[in-house]
C-alpha cells in the first residue's frame, strides 16, 4: 500500500499543530509592563494621561490580546488532532505593571504571556543593556542575563516589545531564547519618535498569525 503523502501545506499544518500541542502558550496569563512610573497600577491609569508612552502601551496590550486569539484558533485546530480542549487553559488574563524588570519579570519563575518594557536601552558595541526601571540614570541590566532568566522560566513568552533606544541588540539577545516567540525592537540608535517602533509591533490578527507561523516553521522553537 502506497503511504499517504502530505502536501507542503499539510506538512506545515502538522508542524504548527505539534508546536501548539507541545508548548501550549495559552497557559501563560500575564501581560507584563515594566519601566512605567509607580503611579500606574491598572489599565485605567493609562487613560489618565494624554498620549505618549501610556497611549503606546494601550495599543501594544491590544495587540497582545489579539495574539491570544491567534493562539486559541491554532490550539483549537491542534486539539482536533489530539483531543485536547484548549479552553481548559484559556484563563482570564491579568495585566501587571511594575517599575522595574527585577521586580516584575525576574521575580517570577513563570514566563509572562507578553512583556513590554518602556524604560531605556543601551549597548557598548558588544553587550546589550536595558534599564531596570524608567530612569536612564538608574541601574542597567545585561540583556543576556535577562534572556538567561527568561529561558529558565516555565512556559513560552509569546510577545516582547522594547520601544526603547538601542533596542535592536537587546531584541536579538531575547530572540535567541528557546521560549520566546515574537520579539520587537528595531532601534539602532537614539529613539526620537517612540511611535515608529510601536507601529511595527502593533499587528492585526492575520499579521500575527503569519508571524507565528514563520517562527514555528523556522524551527527556532521546535
XYZ file of N, CA and C in Angstrom:
666
model
N 0.848 -1.194 0.000
C 0.000 0.000 0.000
C 0.887 1.249 0.000
N 0.604 2.176 -0.903
C 1.404 3.397 -1.001
C 1.129 4.308 0.193
N 2.196 4.721 0.930
C 1.975 5.602 2.086
C 1.395 6.946 1.654
N 0.551 7.475 2.506
C -0.089 8.759 2.210
C 0.945 9.876 2.233
N 0.952 10.688 1.199
C 1.905 11.793 1.118
C 1.183 13.098 1.422
N 1.781 13.875 2.313
C 1.188 15.152 2.682
C 1.667 16.249 1.739
N 0.771 17.164 1.405
C 1.168 18.341 0.641
C 2.001 19.238 1.551
N 2.778 20.177 0.979
C 3.543 21.110 1.822
C 2.660 21.856 2.812
N 1.436 22.213 2.375
C 0.518 22.922 3.266
C 0.142 22.048 4.462
N -0.123 20.760 4.182
C -0.461 19.842 5.270
C 0.721 19.615 6.204
N 1.921 19.525 5.632
C 3.124 19.353 6.453
C 3.291 20.542 7.391
N 3.076 21.734 6.863
C 3.194 22.939 7.684
C 2.154 22.940 8.800
N 0.923 22.525 8.452
C -0.135 22.499 9.456
C 0.201 21.513 10.575
N 0.778 20.377 10.211
C 1.165 19.380 11.205
C 2.251 19.919 12.132
N 3.186 20.697 11.575
C 4.245 21.290 12.399
C 3.672 22.323 13.362
N 2.741 23.127 12.860
C 2.099 24.129 13.719
C 1.309 23.430 14.824
N 0.560 22.394 14.461
C -0.205 21.636 15.458
C 0.710 21.058 16.533
N 1.832 20.503 16.096
C 2.767 19.883 17.039
C 3.340 20.924 17.998
N 3.607 22.122 17.476
C 4.157 23.189 18.327
C 3.153 23.579 19.406
N 1.900 23.748 19.020
C 0.880 24.157 19.992
C 0.605 23.054 21.013
N 0.658 21.811 20.570
C 0.466 20.698 21.498
C 1.599 20.640 22.518
N 2.811 20.923 22.068
C 3.978 20.852 22.952
C 4.080 22.055 23.888
N 3.924 23.275 23.340
C 4.225 24.483 24.119
C 3.021 25.078 24.853
N 1.819 24.852 24.344
C 0.593 25.319 24.993
C 0.725 26.753 25.538
N 0.914 27.731 24.655
C 1.145 29.114 25.091
C -0.019 29.752 25.836
N -1.222 29.164 25.728
C -2.374 29.733 26.441
C -2.275 29.545 27.953
N -1.344 28.723 28.406
C -1.165 28.535 29.847
C -0.613 29.801 30.515
N 0.060 30.638 29.737
C 0.623 31.866 30.308
C -0.481 32.930 30.348
N -0.639 33.596 31.478
C -1.778 34.503 31.649
C -1.399 35.945 31.980
N -0.096 36.242 32.086
C 0.300 37.602 32.488
C 0.697 38.463 31.298
N 0.114 39.652 31.207
C 0.630 40.711 30.345
C 1.443 41.608 31.269
N 2.744 41.682 31.087
C 3.615 42.429 31.995
C 4.165 43.680 31.321
N 4.031 44.817 31.994
C 4.597 46.081 31.511
C 5.570 46.588 32.565
N 6.832 46.781 32.184
C 7.838 47.300 33.109
C 8.364 48.640 32.603
N 8.916 49.419 33.543
C 9.502 50.708 33.180
C 8.563 51.885 33.310
N 7.333 51.652 33.765
C 6.389 52.751 33.986
C 6.516 53.261 35.416
N 6.103 54.505 35.630
C 6.163 55.083 36.967
C 5.222 54.353 37.921
N 5.503 54.481 39.219
C 4.755 53.742 40.242
C 3.279 54.105 40.280
N 2.920 55.278 39.759
C 1.518 55.714 39.812
C 0.614 54.885 38.904
N 1.200 54.155 37.952
C 0.406 53.303 37.063
C 0.242 51.937 37.716
N -0.959 51.658 38.176
C -1.243 50.394 38.851
C -2.282 49.554 38.115
N -3.007 50.161 37.182
C -4.042 49.440 36.444
C -4.188 50.049 35.055
N -4.925 49.348 34.187
C -5.152 49.867 32.835
C -5.849 51.219 32.888
N -6.741 51.409 33.849
C -7.465 52.679 33.968
C -6.510 53.855 34.120
N -5.368 53.635 34.772
C -4.399 54.716 34.973
C -3.764 55.166 33.662
N -3.772 54.306 32.656
C -3.192 54.672 31.362
C -4.049 55.700 30.634
N -5.328 55.790 30.994
C -6.227 56.742 30.350
C -6.162 58.123 30.999
N -5.433 58.225 32.108
C -5.398 59.489 32.839
C -4.334 60.440 32.315
N -3.592 60.000 31.316
C -2.515 60.824 30.761
C -2.639 60.806 29.250
N -2.680 61.947 28.614
C -2.962 62.012 27.176
C -1.702 61.737 26.350
N -1.826 60.755 25.449
C -0.754 60.483 24.507
C 0.465 59.838 25.138
N 1.608 59.942 24.431
C 2.873 59.465 24.952
C 2.931 57.974 25.194
N 3.784 57.618 26.152
C 4.056 56.214 26.436
C 2.804 55.459 26.874
N 1.958 56.089 27.673
C 0.747 55.411 28.143
C -0.137 55.001 26.964
N -0.271 55.881 26.000
C -1.083 55.607 24.815
C -0.484 54.435 24.031
N 0.850 54.419 23.927
C 1.542 53.345 23.224
C 1.289 52.001 23.904
N 1.371 51.979 25.226
C 1.164 50.734 25.966
C -0.232 50.174 25.711
N -1.230 51.040 25.650
C -2.598 50.592 25.362
C -2.672 49.902 24.003
N -2.018 50.486 23.004
C -2.001 49.878 21.672
C -1.350 48.498 21.713
N -0.227 48.399 22.411
C 0.501 47.137 22.458
C -0.272 46.064 23.219
N -0.956 46.460 24.285
C -1.765 45.492 25.032
C -2.898 44.945 24.169
N -3.450 45.802 23.316
C -4.495 45.357 22.394
C -3.946 44.299 21.434
N -2.717 44.505 20.969
C -2.083 43.528 20.087
C -1.839 42.211 20.813
N -1.434 42.294 22.079
C -1.219 41.080 22.878
C -2.509 40.274 22.998
N -3.630 40.971 23.202
C -4.925 40.293 23.298
C -5.272 39.620 21.971
N -4.941 40.283 20.867
C -5.202 39.707 19.542
C -4.363 38.445 19.332
N -3.122 38.487 19.797
C -2.255 37.311 19.679
C -2.812 36.143 20.487
N -3.444 36.463 21.590
C -4.070 35.419 22.420
C -5.122 34.657 21.598
N -5.875 35.369 20.777
C -6.898 34.720 19.954
C -6.284 33.964 18.779
N -5.140 34.433 18.290
C -4.412 33.657 17.283
C -4.029 32.300 17.877
N -3.492 32.336 19.094
C -3.118 31.090 19.769
C -4.334 30.188 19.981
N -5.451 30.785 20.369
C -6.654 29.986 20.617
C -7.111 29.284 19.342
N -7.141 30.023 18.230
C -7.550 29.424 16.959
C -6.652 28.269 16.555
N -5.339 28.471 16.673
C -4.400 27.404 16.325
C -4.501 26.226 17.289
N -4.742 26.527 18.566
C -4.853 25.460 19.564
C -6.108 24.617 19.340
N -7.188 25.255 18.888
C -8.422 24.516 18.589
C -8.179 23.530 17.446
N -7.494 23.995 16.399
C -7.186 23.113 15.267
C -6.284 21.968 15.719
N -5.267 22.294 16.523
C -4.364 21.250 17.027
C -5.117 20.262 17.910
N -6.087 20.764 18.676
C -6.862 19.915 19.573
C -7.741 18.919 18.847
N -8.131 19.243 17.614
C -8.930 18.306 16.824
C -8.143 17.029 16.545
N -6.833 17.167 16.515
C -5.968 16.023 16.233
C -5.665 15.229 17.496
N -5.524 15.943 18.625
C -5.107 15.287 19.873
C -6.252 15.024 20.842
N -7.387 15.707 20.626
C -8.496 15.580 21.563
C -8.377 16.507 22.755
N -7.333 17.356 22.772
C -7.130 18.295 23.880
C -8.084 19.477 23.735
N -8.646 19.917 24.849
C -9.552 21.065 24.855
C -8.771 22.316 25.240
N -8.492 23.235 24.298
C -7.683 24.422 24.616
C -8.348 25.354 25.613
N -9.661 25.279 25.724
C -10.360 26.185 26.635
C -10.041 25.889 28.099
N -9.520 24.704 28.374
C -9.161 24.394 29.753
C -7.951 25.205 30.196
N -7.197 25.745 29.239
C -6.034 26.568 29.561
C -6.308 28.052 29.315
N -7.517 28.366 28.877
C -7.823 29.747 28.476
C -8.339 30.532 29.681
N -7.461 30.788 30.638
C -7.834 31.527 31.842
C -7.865 33.023 31.569
N -8.483 33.764 32.490
C -8.526 35.218 32.361
C -7.113 35.792 32.389
N -6.890 36.792 31.549
C -5.590 37.450 31.515
C -5.486 38.464 32.646
N -4.273 38.679 33.114
C -4.003 39.657 34.162
C -2.924 40.608 33.657
N -3.205 41.908 33.687
C -2.212 42.906 33.288
C -1.497 43.392 34.539
N -0.178 43.230 34.560
C 0.634 43.627 35.703
C 1.574 44.764 35.302
N 1.667 45.766 36.160
C 2.582 46.879 35.930
C 3.657 46.869 37.009
N 4.890 47.108 36.610
C 5.990 47.136 37.567
C 6.977 48.225 37.170
N 7.523 48.912 38.163
C 8.527 49.942 37.877
C 9.798 49.336 37.298
N 10.151 48.135 37.746
C 11.437 47.562 37.353
C 11.309 46.169 36.736
N 12.310 45.831 35.937
C 12.417 44.486 35.369
C 12.702 43.476 36.479
N 13.563 43.880 37.412
C 13.952 42.984 38.504
C 12.742 42.502 39.284
N 11.864 43.429 39.620
C 10.692 43.074 40.418
C 9.614 42.389 39.584
N 9.318 42.942 38.411
C 8.190 42.443 37.626
C 8.467 41.183 36.838
N 9.669 41.090 36.254
C 9.981 39.954 35.380
C 10.856 38.916 36.075
N 11.964 39.371 36.637
C 12.946 38.439 37.188
C 12.517 37.842 38.520
N 11.477 38.406 39.113
C 10.998 37.895 40.394
C 10.051 36.721 40.267
N 9.878 36.202 39.060
C 8.949 35.085 38.837
C 9.657 33.944 38.123
N 9.230 32.714 38.394
C 9.784 31.570 37.666
C 8.866 31.141 36.523
N 7.811 31.932 36.293
C 6.845 31.662 35.225
C 6.956 32.759 34.170
N 7.141 32.378 32.915
C 7.239 33.371 31.847
C 5.910 34.097 31.673
N 5.932 35.401 31.413
C 4.682 36.101 31.119
C 4.209 35.749 29.714
N 2.928 35.932 29.449
C 2.439 35.762 28.078
C 3.083 36.814 27.186
N 3.148 38.046 27.711
C 3.745 39.150 26.963
C 4.510 40.050 27.922
N 5.584 40.659 27.415
C 6.381 41.593 28.214
C 6.686 42.831 27.371
N 6.317 43.981 27.907
C 6.595 45.272 27.263
C 7.461 46.082 28.217
N 8.616 46.556 27.747
C 9.479 47.392 28.592
C 9.608 48.772 27.967
N 9.228 49.794 28.728
C 9.252 51.167 28.197
C 10.265 52.027 28.950
N 11.352 51.399 29.381
C 12.425 52.149 30.028
C 13.411 52.676 28.998
N 14.668 52.261 29.126
C 15.716 52.721 28.216
C 16.582 51.540 27.789
N 17.264 51.698 26.662
C 18.167 50.670 26.172
C 19.527 51.254 25.854
N 20.556 50.410 25.813
C 21.907 50.874 25.500
C 22.746 49.668 25.080
N 23.962 49.936 24.608
C 24.914 48.865 24.306
C 26.311 49.469 24.264
N 27.320 48.627 24.404
C 28.704 49.113 24.376
C 29.450 48.621 23.141
N 28.699 48.194 22.144
C 29.307 47.641 20.946
C 29.352 46.128 20.955
N 29.278 45.548 22.152
C 29.301 44.089 22.294
C 28.104 43.592 23.099
N 27.904 44.194 24.267
C 26.827 43.789 25.158
C 25.633 44.729 25.036
N 24.428 44.161 25.110
C 23.199 44.967 25.109
C 22.714 45.123 26.544
N 22.087 46.279 26.823
C 21.599 46.565 28.169
C 20.187 47.144 28.105
N 19.429 46.915 29.175
C 18.126 47.546 29.359
C 18.091 48.152 30.750
N 17.501 49.345 30.853
C 17.362 49.959 32.170
C 16.445 49.102 33.023
N 16.774 48.986 34.298
C 15.923 48.200 35.186
C 14.562 48.862 35.334
N 14.569 50.202 35.408
C 13.330 50.958 35.544
C 13.168 51.965 34.435
N 12.507 53.067 34.741
C 12.208 54.062 33.710
C 13.258 55.156 33.611
N 14.053 55.351 34.649
C 15.024 56.437 34.650
C 16.331 56.005 34.007
N 16.794 56.779 33.023
C 18.035 56.450 32.333
C 19.252 56.452 33.228
N 19.191 57.191 34.344
C 20.332 57.262 35.248
C 20.386 56.063 36.191
N 19.346 55.267 36.232
C 19.282 54.133 37.149
C 20.144 52.979 36.673
N 20.107 51.855 37.393
C 20.926 50.701 37.012
C 20.481 50.100 35.683
N 21.452 49.598 34.937
C 21.172 48.894 33.688
C 21.493 47.415 33.866
N 20.694 46.578 33.258
C 20.875 45.130 33.334
C 21.374 44.605 31.995
N 22.258 43.623 32.020
C 22.703 42.997 30.779
C 21.535 42.204 30.184
N 21.221 42.478 28.934
C 20.103 41.773 28.300
C 20.367 40.276 28.226
N 21.638 39.898 28.081
C 21.977 38.469 28.035
C 21.572 37.772 29.329
N 21.731 38.471 30.459
C 21.343 37.890 31.756
C 19.815 37.801 31.862
N 19.126 38.814 31.319
C 17.657 38.769 31.301
C 17.193 37.586 30.449
N 17.851 37.401 29.297
C 17.498 36.293 28.404
C 17.705 34.947 29.097
N 18.794 34.820 29.848
C 19.055 33.581 30.588
C 17.939 33.308 31.592
N 17.508 34.376 32.275
C 16.444 34.232 33.275
C 15.133 33.805 32.626
N 14.794 34.418 31.487
C 13.560 34.054 30.783
C 13.616 32.600 30.326
N 14.771 32.201 29.808
C 14.906 30.838 29.295
C 14.756 29.796 30.404
N 15.064 30.199 31.637
C 14.927 29.277 32.772
C 13.498 29.229 33.310
N 12.634 30.120 32.832
C 11.251 30.174 33.311
C 10.390 29.095 32.660
N 9.295 28.767 33.313
C 8.335 27.822 32.760
C 7.464 28.528 31.727
N 7.187 27.845 30.627
C 6.267 28.389 29.634
C 6.940 29.225 28.560
N 6.119 29.674 27.628
C 6.573 30.456 26.479
C 6.139 31.906 26.612
N 7.078 32.819 26.418
C 6.755 34.247 26.355
C 6.449 34.563 24.890
N 5.190 34.774 24.584
C 4.753 34.873 23.189
C 5.074 36.208 22.531
N 5.210 37.263 23.330
C 5.327 38.608 22.739
C 6.220 39.476 23.624
N 7.243 40.061 23.038
C 8.104 41.021 23.735
C 8.237 42.250 22.856
N 8.047 43.421 23.441
C 8.240 44.669 22.697
C 9.122 45.601 23.521
N 10.134 46.162 22.875
C 11.095 47.056 23.519
C 11.119 48.396 22.790
N 10.145 49.274 23.050
C 10.149 50.594 22.408
C 11.118 51.532 23.124
N 12.418 51.222 23.019
C 13.459 51.976 23.717
C 14.615 52.252 22.760
N 15.526 53.127 23.166
C 16.724 53.403 22.370
C 17.607 52.154 22.294
N 18.352 52.025 21.203
C 19.305 50.920 21.035
C 18.659 49.561 21.324
N 17.451 49.358 20.846
C 16.723 48.135 21.205
C 17.089 46.929 20.346
N 17.691 47.153 19.178
C 17.975 46.032 18.278
C 18.896 44.985 18.908
N 20.017 45.386 19.553
C 20.869 44.362 20.185
C 20.131 43.559 21.255
N 19.275 44.224 22.018
C 18.503 43.514 23.046
C 17.489 42.575 22.409
N 16.870 43.031 21.316
C 15.917 42.170 20.600
C 16.596 40.877 20.157
N 17.788 40.992 19.584
C 18.490 39.812 19.080
C 18.841 38.848 20.209
N 19.206 39.405 21.371
C 19.536 38.553 22.520
C 18.310 37.799 23.021
N 17.178 38.486 23.086
C 15.950 37.865 23.595
C 15.340 36.904 22.582
N 15.557 37.187 21.316
C 15.043 36.326 20.248
C 15.735 34.967 20.254
N 16.940 34.928 20.812
C 17.708 33.682 20.834
C 17.225 32.716 21.911
N 16.352 33.177 22.803
C 15.811 32.302 23.856
C 14.990 31.177 23.233
N 15.023 30.026 23.847
C 14.250 28.887 23.363
C 12.760 29.038 23.629
N 12.398 29.929 24.552
C 10.974 30.047 24.914
C 10.423 31.457 24.706
N 10.943 32.161 23.694
C 10.324 33.417 23.262
C 9.844 33.243 21.829
N 8.795 33.979 21.459
C 8.246 33.852 20.101
C 8.454 35.151 19.322
N 7.528 36.096 19.433
C 7.623 37.348 18.687
C 8.331 38.395 19.534
N 9.442 38.926 19.024
C 10.224 39.936 19.746
C 10.393 41.152 18.843
N 10.036 42.335 19.360
C 10.097 43.565 18.570
C 11.038 44.570 19.232
N 11.890 45.171 18.433
C 12.824 46.190 18.884
C 13.787 46.474 17.751
N 13.633 47.594 17.077
C 14.396 47.831 15.854
C 15.338 49.025 15.914
N 15.326 49.764 17.027
C 16.136 50.984 17.088
C 17.622 50.648 17.175
N 18.398 51.191 16.251
C 19.843 51.017 16.294
C 20.515 52.183 17.004
N 19.774 53.249 17.228
C 20.341 54.444 17.848
C 19.327 55.020 18.827
N 19.424 56.331 19.067
C 18.515 57.008 19.978
C 17.129 57.097 19.348
N 16.109 56.759 20.108
C 14.735 56.854 19.628
C 14.241 58.285 19.799
N 13.890 58.919 18.691
C 13.336 60.273 18.768
C 11.821 60.261 18.633
N 11.283 59.177 18.108
C 9.831 59.043 17.978
C 9.449 57.607 18.310
N 8.958 57.418 19.514
C 8.675 56.074 20.021
C 7.616 55.357 19.188
N 6.765 56.126 18.511
C 5.696 55.537 17.709
C 6.213 54.621 16.610
N 7.387 54.955 16.045
C 7.908 54.202 14.914
C 8.042 52.723 15.237
N 8.661 52.418 16.372
C 8.855 51.021 16.759
C 7.544 50.355 17.126
N 6.662 51.107 17.745
C 5.416 50.507 18.212
C 4.468 50.195 17.065
N 4.539 50.981 16.001
C 3.722 50.683 14.823
C 4.131 49.323 14.258
N 5.442 49.032 14.271
C 5.933 47.743 13.788
C 5.389 46.589 14.623
N 5.198 46.853 15.915
C 4.784 45.794 16.838
C 3.275 45.699 17.002
N 2.536 46.682 16.460
C 1.073 46.685 16.567
C 0.496 46.036 15.313
N 0.261 44.738 15.381
C -0.165 43.971 14.218
C -1.596 43.469 14.382
N -2.255 43.223 13.241
C -3.610 42.680 13.305
C -3.572 41.149 13.364
N -4.742 40.547 13.434
C -4.854 39.091 13.602
C -4.108 38.334 12.501
N -4.354 38.715 11.248
C -3.742 37.998 10.128
C -2.222 38.121 10.151
N -1.726 39.313 10.477
C -0.276 39.526 10.528
C 0.362 38.726 11.664
N -0.302 38.712 12.815
C 0.218 37.948 13.949
C 0.226 36.450 13.651
N -0.829 35.985 13.007
C -0.911 34.565 12.653
C 0.213 34.187 11.696
N 0.483 35.066 10.734
C 1.549 34.819 9.771
C 2.919 34.821 10.448
N 3.137 35.773 11.367
C 4.416 35.846 12.083
C 4.642 34.591 12.929
N 3.593 34.151 13.630
C 3.728 32.955 14.458
C 4.045 31.735 13.594
N 3.393 31.639 12.456
C 3.651 30.516 11.556
C 5.108 30.517 11.106
N 5.638 31.697 10.809
C 7.032 31.810 10.374
C 7.994 31.382 11.476
N 7.695 31.797 12.712
C 8.540 31.412 13.852
C 8.541 29.895 14.023
N 7.364 29.294 13.954
C 7.242 27.849 14.173
C 7.895 27.057 13.044
N 7.625 27.441 11.805
C 8.179 26.699 10.670
C 9.671 26.935 10.522
N 10.147 28.064 11.075
C 11.585 28.315 11.083
C 12.305 27.425 12.072
N 11.520 26.702 12.881
C 12.019 25.714 13.832
C 12.994 26.313 14.830
N 12.789 27.606 15.148
C 13.587 28.222 16.215
C 13.149 27.668 17.560
N 11.884 27.227 17.636
C 11.345 26.687 18.887
C 10.660 25.357 18.602
N 11.365 24.445 18.033
C 10.759 23.164 17.633
C 10.347 22.351 18.857
